[in-house]
């Protein structure tokens, strides 16, 4: 076995080991508190809800561990069996030698094939676990339609994008990866604008928030805080899940606020106002351009890595592909970069949590107090059966938001 494969195997094992170990730590912590929740939690949830949240956390965590083991096995099997080089030879034999479209087709076909083994697990999660805790609202038909639409979109968007990326070598030569980065970055900025207009409506119905007290309050809040949204819209998230959320999309003059119908059903006007103030806080504190810049920097590094790996004969050949072929290097990078980026997640999540604190502080100032936001966050934790007592290492690694106990402490501090 080549050293490249040994290193790959070691990295895969390290990530899986890290995930399983942190998950096990977290389950032990949840079980430790399950009998007697800590005092700070008593104010947020009654004991029955807390026990239900603990049960939900444990079921999902155990299932998550199983999913990770299975996903790693599928990936190892795909890499070791030689099926991917076989697919490459057969698909690229279709076109004239070296045609770009057949290479793009190979990447899409390989990713599509590798997505199939995960489908039973996704089904189980939706129709067994989420359903058991009363969250799932999907019918099997809707689930299937979602998958088909997702696959259709992946081809409709992915194929031309991959074709363009792979063609760049021919068009601009060795600097292709700089242009590739620029192309992908421009595409993503475009998608921020187009996604809510073109793609979201394929899956959900968006309706303008009807005139009334809520709309007036939210529009006034927007004006007061210097956030003039083009539209406030309600999305029918309840079609799929009882989980609730709020977000706003877009930038510049394209920004719009999207509220889940589940959120509107669960919260009072004061609480919704505080949640929106939090979202505006992300905007006003400049979190969006910061996150875009960080993700651009990561993608830049990603493109540099693909260019380097594609130019290194030992990389492709270790996995059974012809040396120097760009499409296999892209695919292998897509499949394997996670074993490295996984270890960056605590850093990214640290900054994400910092942003959450800043947005909370902004919201407190914007609505004149913490009461509305605290009430909203408590309700959301109850309705979503949020785990309020994660293991500190688990939350440090995986949590993009501070725990509710931490957020309340920060919000009620002078
Ligand atoms: Zn936030």
Short mmCIF file of N, CA and C in Angstrom, two decimals, residues 174-346:
data_model
loop_
_atom_site.label_atom_id
_atom_site.label_comp_id
_atom_site.label_asym_id
_atom_site.label_seq_id
_atom_site.Cartn_x
_atom_site.Cartn_y
_atom_site.Cartn_z
N UNK A 174 -1.57 27.25 -16.41
CA UNK A 174 -1.19 26.88 -15.04
C UNK A 174 -1.88 27.70 -13.95
N UNK A 175 -2.30 28.93 -14.31
CA UNK A 175 -2.95 29.78 -13.31
C UNK A 175 -4.44 29.47 -13.19
N UNK A 176 -4.86 28.30 -13.72
CA UNK A 176 -6.29 27.97 -13.77
C UNK A 176 -6.94 28.06 -12.39
N UNK A 177 -6.18 27.67 -11.37
CA UNK A 177 -6.82 27.58 -10.04
C UNK A 177 -7.16 28.96 -9.46
N UNK A 178 -6.37 30.00 -9.84
CA UNK A 178 -6.71 31.36 -9.42
C UNK A 178 -8.02 31.80 -10.06
N UNK A 179 -8.13 31.51 -11.35
CA UNK A 179 -9.37 31.83 -12.07
C UNK A 179 -10.52 30.98 -11.57
N UNK A 180 -10.23 29.75 -11.27
CA UNK A 180 -11.26 28.86 -10.74
C UNK A 180 -11.81 29.38 -9.43
N UNK A 181 -10.91 29.83 -8.57
CA UNK A 181 -11.34 30.41 -7.31
C UNK A 181 -12.22 31.63 -7.55
N UNK A 182 -11.78 32.51 -8.46
CA UNK A 182 -12.55 33.73 -8.77
C UNK A 182 -13.93 33.36 -9.32
N UNK A 183 -13.96 32.36 -10.19
CA UNK A 183 -15.22 31.93 -10.79
C UNK A 183 -16.18 31.42 -9.73
N UNK A 184 -15.68 30.55 -8.85
CA UNK A 184 -16.55 29.98 -7.82
C UNK A 184 -17.02 31.05 -6.85
N UNK A 185 -16.13 31.97 -6.51
CA UNK A 185 -16.49 33.03 -5.57
C UNK A 185 -17.59 33.92 -6.17
N UNK A 186 -17.41 34.30 -7.43
CA UNK A 186 -18.43 35.13 -8.10
C UNK A 186 -19.75 34.37 -8.18
N UNK A 187 -19.66 33.07 -8.46
CA UNK A 187 -20.87 32.25 -8.54
C UNK A 187 -21.61 32.24 -7.20
N UNK A 188 -20.84 32.12 -6.11
CA UNK A 188 -21.48 32.07 -4.79
C UNK A 188 -22.14 33.40 -4.43
N UNK A 189 -21.49 34.51 -4.79
CA UNK A 189 -22.11 35.81 -4.52
C UNK A 189 -23.42 35.93 -5.30
N UNK A 190 -23.39 35.46 -6.54
CA UNK A 190 -24.60 35.49 -7.37
C UNK A 190 -25.70 34.63 -6.74
N UNK A 191 -25.29 33.47 -6.19
CA UNK A 191 -26.27 32.56 -5.59
C UNK A 191 -26.92 33.15 -4.35
N UNK A 192 -26.18 33.99 -3.61
CA UNK A 192 -26.78 34.62 -2.43
C UNK A 192 -28.01 35.42 -2.86
N UNK A 193 -27.90 36.06 -4.03
CA UNK A 193 -29.00 36.86 -4.54
C UNK A 193 -30.07 35.97 -5.17
N UNK A 194 -29.63 34.98 -5.94
CA UNK A 194 -30.58 34.19 -6.73
C UNK A 194 -31.26 33.08 -5.94
N UNK A 195 -30.56 32.56 -4.91
CA UNK A 195 -31.09 31.41 -4.18
C UNK A 195 -32.53 31.62 -3.69
N UNK A 196 -32.80 32.74 -2.96
CA UNK A 196 -34.18 32.89 -2.49
C UNK A 196 -35.19 33.12 -3.61
N UNK A 197 -34.71 33.59 -4.75
CA UNK A 197 -35.65 33.87 -5.85
C UNK A 197 -35.89 32.65 -6.73
N UNK A 198 -34.83 31.86 -6.96
CA UNK A 198 -34.94 30.80 -7.96
C UNK A 198 -35.01 29.40 -7.35
N UNK A 199 -34.25 29.17 -6.27
CA UNK A 199 -34.13 27.80 -5.78
C UNK A 199 -35.06 27.51 -4.61
N UNK A 200 -35.07 28.41 -3.65
CA UNK A 200 -35.95 28.21 -2.50
C UNK A 200 -37.41 27.95 -2.90
N UNK A 201 -37.96 28.71 -3.89
CA UNK A 201 -39.36 28.47 -4.28
C UNK A 201 -39.62 27.07 -4.86
N UNK A 202 -38.56 26.36 -5.26
CA UNK A 202 -38.76 25.00 -5.75
C UNK A 202 -39.10 24.06 -4.59
N UNK A 203 -38.70 24.44 -3.39
CA UNK A 203 -38.90 23.56 -2.25
C UNK A 203 -39.94 24.10 -1.26
N UNK A 204 -40.09 25.41 -1.22
CA UNK A 204 -40.96 26.02 -0.23
C UNK A 204 -41.80 27.13 -0.84
N UNK A 205 -42.87 27.47 -0.10
CA UNK A 205 -43.67 28.61 -0.52
C UNK A 205 -43.31 29.80 0.36
N UNK A 206 -42.99 30.92 -0.29
CA UNK A 206 -42.69 32.15 0.45
C UNK A 206 -43.85 33.11 0.24
N UNK A 207 -44.39 33.64 1.35
CA UNK A 207 -45.47 34.61 1.22
C UNK A 207 -45.10 35.85 2.01
N UNK A 208 -45.49 37.03 1.51
CA UNK A 208 -45.20 38.24 2.26
C UNK A 208 -45.92 38.20 3.61
N UNK A 209 -45.24 38.69 4.65
CA UNK A 209 -45.88 38.76 5.96
C UNK A 209 -47.06 39.71 5.85
N UNK A 210 -48.29 39.25 6.21
CA UNK A 210 -49.46 40.12 6.02
C UNK A 210 -49.39 41.37 6.89
N UNK A 211 -50.04 42.43 6.41
CA UNK A 211 -50.08 43.68 7.17
C UNK A 211 -50.71 43.42 8.53
N UNK A 212 -50.25 44.16 9.52
CA UNK A 212 -50.79 43.97 10.86
C UNK A 212 -49.77 44.39 11.88
N UNK A 213 -50.06 44.09 13.14
CA UNK A 213 -49.20 44.57 14.22
C UNK A 213 -47.77 44.03 14.07
N UNK A 214 -47.67 42.72 13.79
CA UNK A 214 -46.34 42.11 13.70
C UNK A 214 -45.50 42.77 12.61
N UNK A 215 -46.11 42.93 11.45
CA UNK A 215 -45.37 43.52 10.34
C UNK A 215 -44.96 44.96 10.66
N UNK A 216 -45.88 45.71 11.25
CA UNK A 216 -45.55 47.10 11.62
C UNK A 216 -44.38 47.14 12.60
N UNK A 217 -44.45 46.28 13.60
CA UNK A 217 -43.39 46.26 14.63
C UNK A 217 -42.04 45.93 14.00
N UNK A 218 -42.03 44.93 13.12
CA UNK A 218 -40.77 44.48 12.53
C UNK A 218 -40.21 45.54 11.57
N UNK A 219 -41.12 46.19 10.80
CA UNK A 219 -40.66 47.23 9.88
C UNK A 219 -40.10 48.41 10.66
N UNK A 220 -40.77 48.79 11.75
CA UNK A 220 -40.29 49.90 12.59
C UNK A 220 -38.92 49.57 13.17
N UNK A 221 -38.79 48.31 13.64
CA UNK A 221 -37.50 47.88 14.19
C UNK A 221 -36.41 48.01 13.12
N UNK A 222 -36.73 47.58 11.90
CA UNK A 222 -35.76 47.66 10.81
C UNK A 222 -35.32 49.10 10.56
N UNK A 223 -36.30 50.01 10.54
CA UNK A 223 -35.95 51.41 10.29
C UNK A 223 -35.12 51.99 11.43
N UNK A 224 -35.52 51.63 12.65
CA UNK A 224 -34.83 52.16 13.83
C UNK A 224 -33.37 51.69 13.88
N UNK A 225 -33.11 50.50 13.40
CA UNK A 225 -31.77 49.92 13.51
C UNK A 225 -30.96 50.04 12.22
N UNK A 226 -31.51 50.81 11.26
CA UNK A 226 -30.76 51.02 10.02
C UNK A 226 -30.70 49.79 9.13
N UNK A 227 -31.73 48.96 9.20
CA UNK A 227 -31.78 47.78 8.34
C UNK A 227 -33.07 47.85 7.55
N UNK A 228 -32.95 48.39 6.33
CA UNK A 228 -34.16 48.48 5.53
C UNK A 228 -34.25 47.25 4.64
N UNK A 229 -35.11 46.35 5.04
CA UNK A 229 -35.26 45.12 4.26
C UNK A 229 -36.19 45.38 3.10
N UNK A 230 -35.91 44.68 2.01
CA UNK A 230 -36.76 44.80 0.85
C UNK A 230 -38.11 44.14 1.11
N UNK A 231 -38.06 43.07 1.87
CA UNK A 231 -39.29 42.34 2.12
C UNK A 231 -39.18 41.52 3.39
N UNK A 232 -40.29 41.32 4.05
CA UNK A 232 -40.35 40.34 5.13
C UNK A 232 -41.24 39.21 4.63
N UNK A 233 -40.70 38.02 4.62
CA UNK A 233 -41.46 36.91 4.07
C UNK A 233 -41.58 35.77 5.06
N UNK A 234 -42.62 34.98 4.87
CA UNK A 234 -42.85 33.82 5.72
C UNK A 234 -42.65 32.58 4.86
N UNK A 235 -41.86 31.65 5.39
CA UNK A 235 -41.60 30.42 4.64
C UNK A 235 -42.32 29.27 5.34
N UNK A 236 -42.86 28.35 4.54
CA UNK A 236 -43.66 27.26 5.12
C UNK A 236 -42.77 26.11 5.57
N UNK A 237 -41.91 26.38 6.53
CA UNK A 237 -41.04 25.33 7.08
C UNK A 237 -41.84 24.20 7.71
N UNK A 238 -43.06 24.51 8.16
CA UNK A 238 -43.89 23.50 8.82
C UNK A 238 -44.25 22.35 7.89
N UNK A 239 -44.07 22.55 6.60
CA UNK A 239 -44.33 21.50 5.62
C UNK A 239 -43.40 20.29 5.86
N UNK A 240 -42.22 20.55 6.42
CA UNK A 240 -41.25 19.47 6.59
C UNK A 240 -40.97 19.12 8.04
N UNK A 241 -40.91 20.16 8.89
CA UNK A 241 -40.44 19.89 10.24
C UNK A 241 -41.03 20.87 11.22
N UNK A 242 -41.18 20.43 12.47
CA UNK A 242 -41.67 21.31 13.53
C UNK A 242 -40.58 22.20 14.09
N UNK A 243 -39.32 21.96 13.69
CA UNK A 243 -38.23 22.80 14.17
C UNK A 243 -38.41 24.21 13.62
N UNK A 244 -37.98 25.20 14.40
CA UNK A 244 -38.22 26.59 14.00
C UNK A 244 -36.91 27.33 13.81
N UNK A 245 -36.98 28.39 13.03
CA UNK A 245 -35.77 29.11 12.67
C UNK A 245 -36.14 30.49 12.14
N UNK A 246 -35.15 31.37 12.09
CA UNK A 246 -35.32 32.68 11.46
C UNK A 246 -34.04 32.96 10.73
N UNK A 247 -34.12 33.55 9.60
CA UNK A 247 -32.87 33.97 8.97
C UNK A 247 -33.16 35.08 7.99
N UNK A 248 -32.12 35.78 7.62
CA UNK A 248 -32.32 36.73 6.54
C UNK A 248 -31.22 36.49 5.52
N UNK A 249 -31.53 36.80 4.30
CA UNK A 249 -30.60 36.46 3.23
C UNK A 249 -30.26 37.71 2.44
N UNK A 250 -29.23 37.60 1.65
CA UNK A 250 -28.89 38.66 0.72
C UNK A 250 -28.03 39.72 1.35
N UNK A 251 -27.59 40.63 0.52
CA UNK A 251 -26.76 41.73 1.00
C UNK A 251 -27.08 42.93 0.14
N UNK A 252 -26.53 44.08 0.52
CA UNK A 252 -26.79 45.29 -0.25
C UNK A 252 -28.29 45.53 -0.37
N UNK A 253 -28.74 45.87 -1.54
CA UNK A 253 -30.16 46.17 -1.68
C UNK A 253 -31.00 44.92 -1.90
N UNK A 254 -30.36 43.77 -1.86
CA UNK A 254 -31.10 42.52 -2.10
C UNK A 254 -31.56 41.86 -0.81
N UNK A 255 -31.29 42.48 0.32
CA UNK A 255 -31.55 41.75 1.56
C UNK A 255 -33.04 41.59 1.82
N UNK A 256 -33.34 40.46 2.37
CA UNK A 256 -34.72 40.18 2.75
C UNK A 256 -34.74 39.32 4.00
N UNK A 257 -35.81 39.46 4.73
CA UNK A 257 -35.94 38.71 5.98
C UNK A 257 -36.90 37.56 5.73
N UNK A 258 -36.51 36.39 6.15
CA UNK A 258 -37.38 35.23 5.99
C UNK A 258 -37.62 34.63 7.37
N UNK A 259 -38.88 34.52 7.74
CA UNK A 259 -39.24 33.94 9.04
C UNK A 259 -39.95 32.61 8.80
N UNK A 260 -39.61 31.61 9.58
CA UNK A 260 -40.32 30.34 9.49
C UNK A 260 -41.73 30.50 10.06
N UNK A 261 -42.71 29.88 9.40
CA UNK A 261 -44.07 29.94 9.94
C UNK A 261 -44.14 29.30 11.33
N UNK A 262 -43.27 28.30 11.55
CA UNK A 262 -43.24 27.64 12.87
C UNK A 262 -42.80 28.63 13.94
N UNK A 263 -41.87 29.53 13.58
CA UNK A 263 -41.38 30.52 14.53
C UNK A 263 -42.49 31.49 14.89
N UNK A 264 -43.24 31.93 13.86
CA UNK A 264 -44.32 32.89 14.09
C UNK A 264 -45.41 32.25 14.95
N UNK A 265 -45.63 30.95 14.74
CA UNK A 265 -46.66 30.26 15.53
C UNK A 265 -46.24 30.11 16.99
N UNK A 266 -44.93 30.00 17.23
CA UNK A 266 -44.47 29.68 18.58
C UNK A 266 -44.20 30.91 19.44
N UNK A 267 -43.93 32.07 18.81
CA UNK A 267 -43.49 33.23 19.59
C UNK A 267 -44.50 34.38 19.56
N UNK A 268 -44.47 35.19 20.64
CA UNK A 268 -45.26 36.42 20.68
C UNK A 268 -44.55 37.51 19.88
N UNK A 269 -45.27 38.59 19.64
CA UNK A 269 -44.72 39.70 18.86
C UNK A 269 -43.42 40.25 19.47
N UNK A 270 -43.42 40.45 20.79
CA UNK A 270 -42.21 40.96 21.47
C UNK A 270 -41.01 40.06 21.23
N UNK A 271 -41.28 38.75 21.30
CA UNK A 271 -40.20 37.77 21.16
C UNK A 271 -39.69 37.72 19.72
N UNK A 272 -40.64 37.79 18.77
CA UNK A 272 -40.23 37.80 17.35
C UNK A 272 -39.41 39.04 17.04
N UNK A 273 -39.80 40.16 17.65
CA UNK A 273 -39.07 41.39 17.44
C UNK A 273 -37.63 41.24 17.93
N UNK A 274 -37.48 40.59 19.10
CA UNK A 274 -36.14 40.40 19.66
C UNK A 274 -35.30 39.46 18.79
N UNK A 275 -35.95 38.41 18.26
CA UNK A 275 -35.22 37.47 17.38
C UNK A 275 -34.76 38.18 16.11
N UNK A 276 -35.65 39.01 15.55
CA UNK A 276 -35.25 39.74 14.35
C UNK A 276 -34.13 40.74 14.67
N UNK A 277 -34.22 41.37 15.84
CA UNK A 277 -33.17 42.31 16.25
C UNK A 277 -31.82 41.59 16.32
N UNK A 278 -31.85 40.33 16.79
CA UNK A 278 -30.62 39.54 16.82
C UNK A 278 -30.08 39.33 15.40
N UNK A 279 -30.97 38.99 14.47
CA UNK A 279 -30.53 38.78 13.08
C UNK A 279 -29.97 40.08 12.49
N UNK A 280 -30.64 41.20 12.78
CA UNK A 280 -30.14 42.49 12.31
C UNK A 280 -28.77 42.77 12.92
N UNK A 281 -28.59 42.32 14.18
CA UNK A 281 -27.30 42.48 14.85
C UNK A 281 -26.16 41.85 14.06
N UNK A 282 -26.42 40.67 13.50
CA UNK A 282 -25.40 40.03 12.66
C UNK A 282 -25.03 40.94 11.49
N UNK A 283 -26.05 41.55 10.93
CA UNK A 283 -25.81 42.42 9.78
C UNK A 283 -25.05 43.68 10.20
N UNK A 284 -25.54 44.32 11.27
CA UNK A 284 -24.96 45.61 11.68
C UNK A 284 -23.54 45.46 12.22
N UNK A 285 -23.22 44.31 12.77
CA UNK A 285 -21.87 44.11 13.31
C UNK A 285 -20.90 43.59 12.23
N UNK A 286 -21.39 43.53 10.98
CA UNK A 286 -20.51 43.14 9.88
C UNK A 286 -20.12 41.68 9.86
N UNK A 287 -20.96 40.81 10.44
CA UNK A 287 -20.61 39.39 10.49
C UNK A 287 -20.67 38.72 9.13
N UNK A 288 -21.56 39.22 8.28
CA UNK A 288 -21.76 38.52 6.99
C UNK A 288 -20.52 38.68 6.09
N UNK A 289 -20.05 39.92 5.86
CA UNK A 289 -18.81 40.03 5.06
C UNK A 289 -17.63 39.30 5.69
N UNK A 290 -17.57 39.27 7.03
CA UNK A 290 -16.48 38.54 7.69
C UNK A 290 -16.55 37.05 7.37
N UNK A 291 -17.75 36.48 7.47
CA UNK A 291 -17.89 35.05 7.20
C UNK A 291 -17.61 34.75 5.72
N UNK A 292 -18.05 35.66 4.85
CA UNK A 292 -17.78 35.47 3.42
C UNK A 292 -16.27 35.49 3.17
N UNK A 293 -15.57 36.42 3.85
CA UNK A 293 -14.11 36.53 3.67
C UNK A 293 -13.42 35.25 4.17
N UNK A 294 -13.86 34.73 5.32
CA UNK A 294 -13.24 33.51 5.85
C UNK A 294 -13.47 32.35 4.90
N UNK A 295 -14.70 32.22 4.41
CA UNK A 295 -14.97 31.08 3.52
C UNK A 295 -14.22 31.25 2.21
N UNK A 296 -14.04 32.50 1.74
CA UNK A 296 -13.25 32.74 0.53
C UNK A 296 -11.79 32.32 0.75
N UNK A 297 -11.25 32.66 1.91
CA UNK A 297 -9.85 32.30 2.20
C UNK A 297 -9.69 30.78 2.21
N UNK A 298 -10.69 30.07 2.81
CA UNK A 298 -10.62 28.61 2.85
C UNK A 298 -10.70 28.03 1.44
N UNK A 299 -11.56 28.63 0.61
CA UNK A 299 -11.70 28.12 -0.75
C UNK A 299 -10.45 28.39 -1.58
N UNK A 300 -9.85 29.51 -1.32
CA UNK A 300 -8.59 29.83 -2.01
C UNK A 300 -7.55 28.75 -1.68
N UNK A 301 -7.43 28.43 -0.40
CA UNK A 301 -6.51 27.37 0.02
C UNK A 301 -6.91 26.04 -0.62
N UNK A 302 -8.21 25.79 -0.72
CA UNK A 302 -8.71 24.56 -1.33
C UNK A 302 -8.28 24.44 -2.78
N UNK A 303 -8.45 25.54 -3.53
CA UNK A 303 -8.05 25.52 -4.93
C UNK A 303 -6.54 25.32 -5.09
N UNK A 304 -5.78 26.00 -4.22
CA UNK A 304 -4.32 25.82 -4.28
C UNK A 304 -3.98 24.35 -4.02
N UNK A 305 -4.69 23.73 -3.07
CA UNK A 305 -4.44 22.32 -2.75
C UNK A 305 -4.77 21.42 -3.93
N UNK A 306 -5.92 21.67 -4.58
CA UNK A 306 -6.30 20.83 -5.73
C UNK A 306 -5.26 20.97 -6.84
N UNK A 307 -4.82 22.23 -7.10
CA UNK A 307 -3.83 22.46 -8.16
C UNK A 307 -2.53 21.70 -7.85
N UNK A 308 -2.12 21.76 -6.58
CA UNK A 308 -0.90 21.08 -6.18
C UNK A 308 -1.05 19.55 -6.29
N UNK A 309 -2.19 19.04 -5.79
CA UNK A 309 -2.41 17.59 -5.83
C UNK A 309 -2.51 17.08 -7.26
N UNK A 310 -3.19 17.85 -8.13
CA UNK A 310 -3.35 17.42 -9.52
C UNK A 310 -2.00 17.40 -10.23
N UNK A 311 -1.10 18.29 -9.80
CA UNK A 311 0.22 18.35 -10.44
C UNK A 311 1.19 17.34 -9.83
N UNK A 312 0.78 16.66 -8.76
CA UNK A 312 1.66 15.69 -8.10
C UNK A 312 1.26 14.28 -8.52
N UNK A 313 2.07 13.63 -9.36
CA UNK A 313 1.68 12.33 -9.92
C UNK A 313 1.35 11.29 -8.84
N UNK A 314 2.05 11.33 -7.70
CA UNK A 314 1.84 10.31 -6.67
C UNK A 314 0.43 10.33 -6.09
N UNK A 315 -0.24 11.48 -6.17
CA UNK A 315 -1.56 11.57 -5.55
C UNK A 315 -2.59 10.76 -6.33
N UNK A 316 -2.80 11.11 -7.60
CA UNK A 316 -3.78 10.39 -8.42
C UNK A 316 -3.47 8.90 -8.52
N UNK A 317 -2.20 8.58 -8.75
CA UNK A 317 -1.86 7.18 -9.00
C UNK A 317 -2.08 6.31 -7.75
N UNK A 318 -1.90 6.90 -6.56
CA UNK A 318 -2.13 6.13 -5.34
C UNK A 318 -3.56 5.61 -5.28
N UNK A 319 -4.50 6.36 -5.87
CA UNK A 319 -5.91 5.95 -5.84
C UNK A 319 -6.33 5.29 -7.14
N UNK A 320 -5.35 4.99 -8.01
CA UNK A 320 -5.66 4.24 -9.23
C UNK A 320 -6.05 5.09 -10.42
N UNK A 321 -5.87 6.41 -10.32
CA UNK A 321 -6.21 7.29 -11.44
C UNK A 321 -4.96 7.65 -12.23
N UNK A 322 -5.15 8.06 -13.52
CA UNK A 322 -3.99 8.50 -14.29
C UNK A 322 -3.39 9.77 -13.70
N UNK A 323 -2.05 9.85 -13.69
CA UNK A 323 -1.36 11.02 -13.15
C UNK A 323 -1.74 12.27 -13.93
N UNK A 324 -1.91 13.38 -13.23
CA UNK A 324 -2.14 14.66 -13.89
C UNK A 324 -3.58 14.93 -14.29
N UNK A 325 -4.48 13.94 -14.18
CA UNK A 325 -5.87 14.19 -14.55
C UNK A 325 -6.52 15.06 -13.48
N UNK A 326 -7.18 16.13 -13.94
CA UNK A 326 -7.70 17.11 -12.99
C UNK A 326 -8.99 16.64 -12.31
N UNK A 327 -9.88 16.00 -13.10
CA UNK A 327 -11.18 15.62 -12.54
C UNK A 327 -11.04 14.68 -11.33
N UNK A 328 -10.19 13.63 -11.41
CA UNK A 328 -10.04 12.78 -10.23
C UNK A 328 -9.47 13.53 -9.02
N UNK A 329 -8.54 14.48 -9.29
CA UNK A 329 -8.00 15.26 -8.17
C UNK A 329 -9.10 16.07 -7.49
N UNK A 330 -9.99 16.66 -8.31
CA UNK A 330 -11.14 17.39 -7.77
C UNK A 330 -12.01 16.47 -6.92
N UNK A 331 -12.33 15.31 -7.47
CA UNK A 331 -13.22 14.39 -6.75
C UNK A 331 -12.59 13.93 -5.44
N UNK A 332 -11.32 13.52 -5.50
CA UNK A 332 -10.65 13.05 -4.29
C UNK A 332 -10.59 14.15 -3.24
N UNK A 333 -10.37 15.38 -3.71
CA UNK A 333 -10.34 16.50 -2.77
C UNK A 333 -11.71 16.68 -2.12
N UNK A 334 -12.77 16.60 -2.95
CA UNK A 334 -14.13 16.76 -2.41
C UNK A 334 -14.42 15.68 -1.37
N UNK A 335 -13.95 14.46 -1.63
CA UNK A 335 -14.25 13.35 -0.73
C UNK A 335 -13.41 13.37 0.54
N UNK A 336 -12.18 13.89 0.43
CA UNK A 336 -11.23 13.71 1.53
C UNK A 336 -10.86 14.98 2.30
N UNK A 337 -11.17 16.16 1.75
CA UNK A 337 -10.72 17.38 2.43
C UNK A 337 -11.32 17.48 3.83
N UNK A 338 -12.49 16.86 4.03
CA UNK A 338 -13.14 16.91 5.34
C UNK A 338 -12.28 16.35 6.47
N UNK A 339 -11.39 15.40 6.15
CA UNK A 339 -10.56 14.82 7.22
C UNK A 339 -9.59 15.85 7.78
N UNK A 340 -9.31 16.89 7.01
CA UNK A 340 -8.45 17.98 7.50
C UNK A 340 -9.30 19.12 8.07
N UNK A 341 -10.33 19.55 7.29
CA UNK A 341 -11.12 20.70 7.72
C UNK A 341 -11.88 20.41 9.03
N UNK A 342 -12.17 19.12 9.28
CA UNK A 342 -12.84 18.75 10.53
C UNK A 342 -12.15 19.37 11.73
N UNK A 343 -10.82 19.40 11.72
CA UNK A 343 -10.07 19.89 12.87
C UNK A 343 -10.07 21.41 12.97
N UNK A 344 -10.56 22.09 11.91
CA UNK A 344 -10.70 23.54 11.98
C UNK A 344 -12.03 23.94 12.61
N UNK A 345 -12.98 22.99 12.70
CA UNK A 345 -14.32 23.40 13.13
C UNK A 345 -14.34 24.08 14.49
N UNK A 346 -13.52 23.68 15.49
CA UNK A 346 -13.58 24.42 16.75
C UNK A 346 -13.18 25.89 16.58
#
